mmCIF file of C-alpha atoms in Angstrom:
data_model
loop_
_atom_site.group_PDB
_atom_site.id
_atom_site.type_symbol
_atom_site.label_atom_id
_atom_site.label_comp_id
_atom_site.label_asym_id
_atom_site.label_seq_id
_atom_site.Cartn_x
_atom_site.Cartn_y
_atom_site.Cartn_z
ATOM 1 C CA MET A 1 135.084 109.158 25.214
ATOM 2 C CA ASN A 2 135.518 105.610 26.469
ATOM 3 C CA SER A 3 139.327 105.876 26.385
ATOM 4 C CA LEU A 4 139.173 109.118 28.416
ATOM 5 C CA ILE A 5 137.276 107.310 31.199
ATOM 6 C CA HIS A 6 139.872 104.499 31.162
ATOM 7 C CA ALA A 7 142.701 107.056 31.449
ATOM 8 C CA ASP A 8 140.974 108.754 34.399
ATOM 9 C CA ILE A 9 140.509 105.408 36.150
ATOM 10 C CA PHE A 10 144.177 104.501 35.505
ATOM 11 C CA PHE A 11 145.434 107.811 36.914
ATOM 12 C CA PHE A 12 143.114 107.521 39.936
ATOM 13 C CA ILE A 13 144.355 104.000 40.763
ATOM 14 C CA THR A 14 147.985 105.040 40.165
ATOM 15 C CA THR A 15 147.593 108.017 42.509
ATOM 16 C CA ILE A 16 146.105 105.867 45.271
ATOM 17 C CA ALA A 17 148.893 103.276 44.843
ATOM 18 C CA LEU A 18 151.550 105.997 44.964
ATOM 19 C CA ILE A 19 150.045 107.450 48.152
ATOM 20 C CA ALA A 20 149.891 103.977 49.741
ATOM 21 C CA PHE A 21 153.502 103.170 48.821
ATOM 22 C CA SER A 22 154.605 106.593 50.096
ATOM 23 C CA ILE A 23 152.929 105.999 53.463
ATOM 24 C CA ILE A 24 154.506 102.525 53.720
ATOM 25 C CA GLY A 25 157.906 104.022 52.810
ATOM 26 C CA VAL A 26 157.612 106.759 55.451
ATOM 27 C CA VAL A 27 156.662 104.213 58.132
ATOM 28 C CA ALA A 28 159.590 102.004 57.114
ATOM 29 C CA LEU A 29 161.965 104.987 57.264
ATOM 30 C CA ILE A 30 160.717 105.875 60.748
ATOM 31 C CA TYR A 31 161.480 102.345 61.963
ATOM 32 C CA ILE A 32 164.889 102.368 60.281
ATOM 33 C CA ILE A 33 165.725 105.696 61.946
ATOM 34 C CA LYS A 34 164.693 104.300 65.355
ATOM 35 C CA ILE A 35 166.884 101.244 64.808
ATOM 36 C CA LEU A 36 169.848 103.440 63.807
ATOM 37 C CA VAL A 37 169.414 105.640 66.887
ATOM 38 C CA ASP A 38 169.418 102.543 69.118
ATOM 39 C CA ALA A 39 172.464 101.189 67.287
ATOM 40 C CA ARG A 40 174.276 104.499 67.806
ATOM 41 C CA PHE A 41 173.475 104.364 71.540
ATOM 42 C CA ILE A 42 174.762 100.789 71.769
ATOM 43 C CA VAL A 43 177.951 101.633 69.868
ATOM 44 C CA ARG A 44 178.634 104.644 72.105
ATOM 45 C CA ALA A 45 178.134 102.559 75.247
ATOM 46 C CA PHE A 46 180.371 99.826 73.852
ATOM 47 C CA ARG A 47 183.029 102.374 72.887
ATOM 48 C CA GLY A 48 182.987 103.761 76.440
ATOM 49 C CA GLU A 49 183.426 100.314 77.927
ATOM 50 C CA VAL A 50 186.264 99.508 75.540
ATOM 51 C CA GLU A 51 188.019 102.752 76.477
ATOM 52 C CA GLY A 52 187.652 101.788 80.145
ATOM 53 C CA ILE A 53 189.151 98.369 79.457
ATOM 54 C CA ILE A 54 192.049 99.995 77.609
ATOM 55 C CA VAL A 55 192.736 102.245 80.604
ATOM 56 C CA ASP A 56 192.595 99.234 82.942
ATOM 57 C CA ILE A 57 195.026 97.293 80.765
ATOM 58 C CA LYS A 58 197.421 100.262 80.643
ATOM 59 C CA ASP A 59 197.284 100.521 84.447
ATOM 60 C CA PHE A 60 197.896 96.796 84.764
ATOM 61 C CA ARG A 61 200.862 96.949 82.376
ATOM 62 C CA SER A 62 202.421 99.860 84.264
ATOM 63 C CA LYS A 63 201.985 98.036 87.582
ATOM 64 C CA VAL A 64 203.535 94.896 86.120
ATOM 65 C CA LYS A 65 206.470 96.926 84.842
ATOM 66 C CA GLU A 66 206.908 98.563 88.261
ATOM 67 C CA GLY A 67 206.460 95.376 90.235
ATOM 68 C CA GLY A 68 207.963 92.946 87.749
ATOM 69 C CA ALA A 69 210.807 92.037 90.094
ATOM 70 C CA LYS A 70 208.350 91.308 92.898
ATOM 71 C CA PHE A 71 206.312 89.093 90.617
ATOM 72 C CA ARG A 72 209.398 87.220 89.497
ATOM 73 C CA LEU A 73 210.419 86.598 93.117
ATOM 74 C CA PHE A 74 206.933 85.310 93.862
ATOM 75 C CA ALA A 75 207.028 83.063 90.782
ATOM 76 C CA ASP A 76 210.458 81.682 91.773
ATOM 77 C CA LEU A 77 209.200 80.999 95.305
ATOM 78 C CA PHE A 78 206.150 79.223 93.918
ATOM 79 C CA LYS A 79 208.363 77.173 91.592
ATOM 80 C CA LYS A 80 210.595 76.111 94.505
ATOM 81 C CA ILE A 81 207.591 75.016 96.550
ATOM 82 C CA ILE A 82 206.260 72.926 93.676
ATOM 83 C CA THR A 83 209.619 71.282 92.973
ATOM 84 C CA LYS A 84 210.091 70.463 96.677
ATOM 85 C CA THR A 85 206.652 68.874 96.799
ATOM 86 C CA ARG A 86 207.397 66.792 93.710
ATOM 87 C CA LYS A 87 210.782 65.674 95.087
ATOM 88 C CA THR A 88 209.163 64.701 98.393
ATOM 89 C CA ARG A 89 206.500 62.666 96.612
ATOM 90 C CA THR A 90 209.081 60.978 94.380
ATOM 91 C CA THR A 91 211.309 60.136 97.364
ATOM 92 C CA THR A 92 208.358 58.710 99.313
ATOM 93 C CA ARG A 93 207.286 56.575 96.345
ATOM 94 C CA ASN A 94 210.840 55.287 95.821
ATOM 95 C CA ARG A 95 211.106 54.307 99.482
ATOM 96 C CA LYS A 96 207.808 52.433 99.328
ATOM 97 C CA GLU A 97 208.823 50.637 96.134
ATOM 98 C CA HIS A 98 212.202 49.554 97.497
ATOM 99 C CA GLY A 99 210.935 48.702 100.963
ATOM 100 C CA THR A 100 213.220 51.102 102.821
ATOM 101 C CA THR A 101 212.074 53.424 105.546
ATOM 102 C CA GLU A 102 214.026 56.219 107.096
#
């Protein structure tokens, strides 16, 4: 009779522990589901932004291809201005070093 009471107590405690662990598991699953829903929202927003950036880059590339000659002319003009400025500075320094003025 004593062993029957011990078995009943064991099954009662096991049942309560199983119910407690089940409740904790359900709560944990609810939080995990909420986190996954938020992650899905973030990934979708990020994917949309990336697609927008891809479209912008494609537009930029097509405009560069169309206006490549214009850009090259602008770059050549900029290069000429820089080289003239450097030559002017070098000439001025050489004159000051040699003591000649023109």
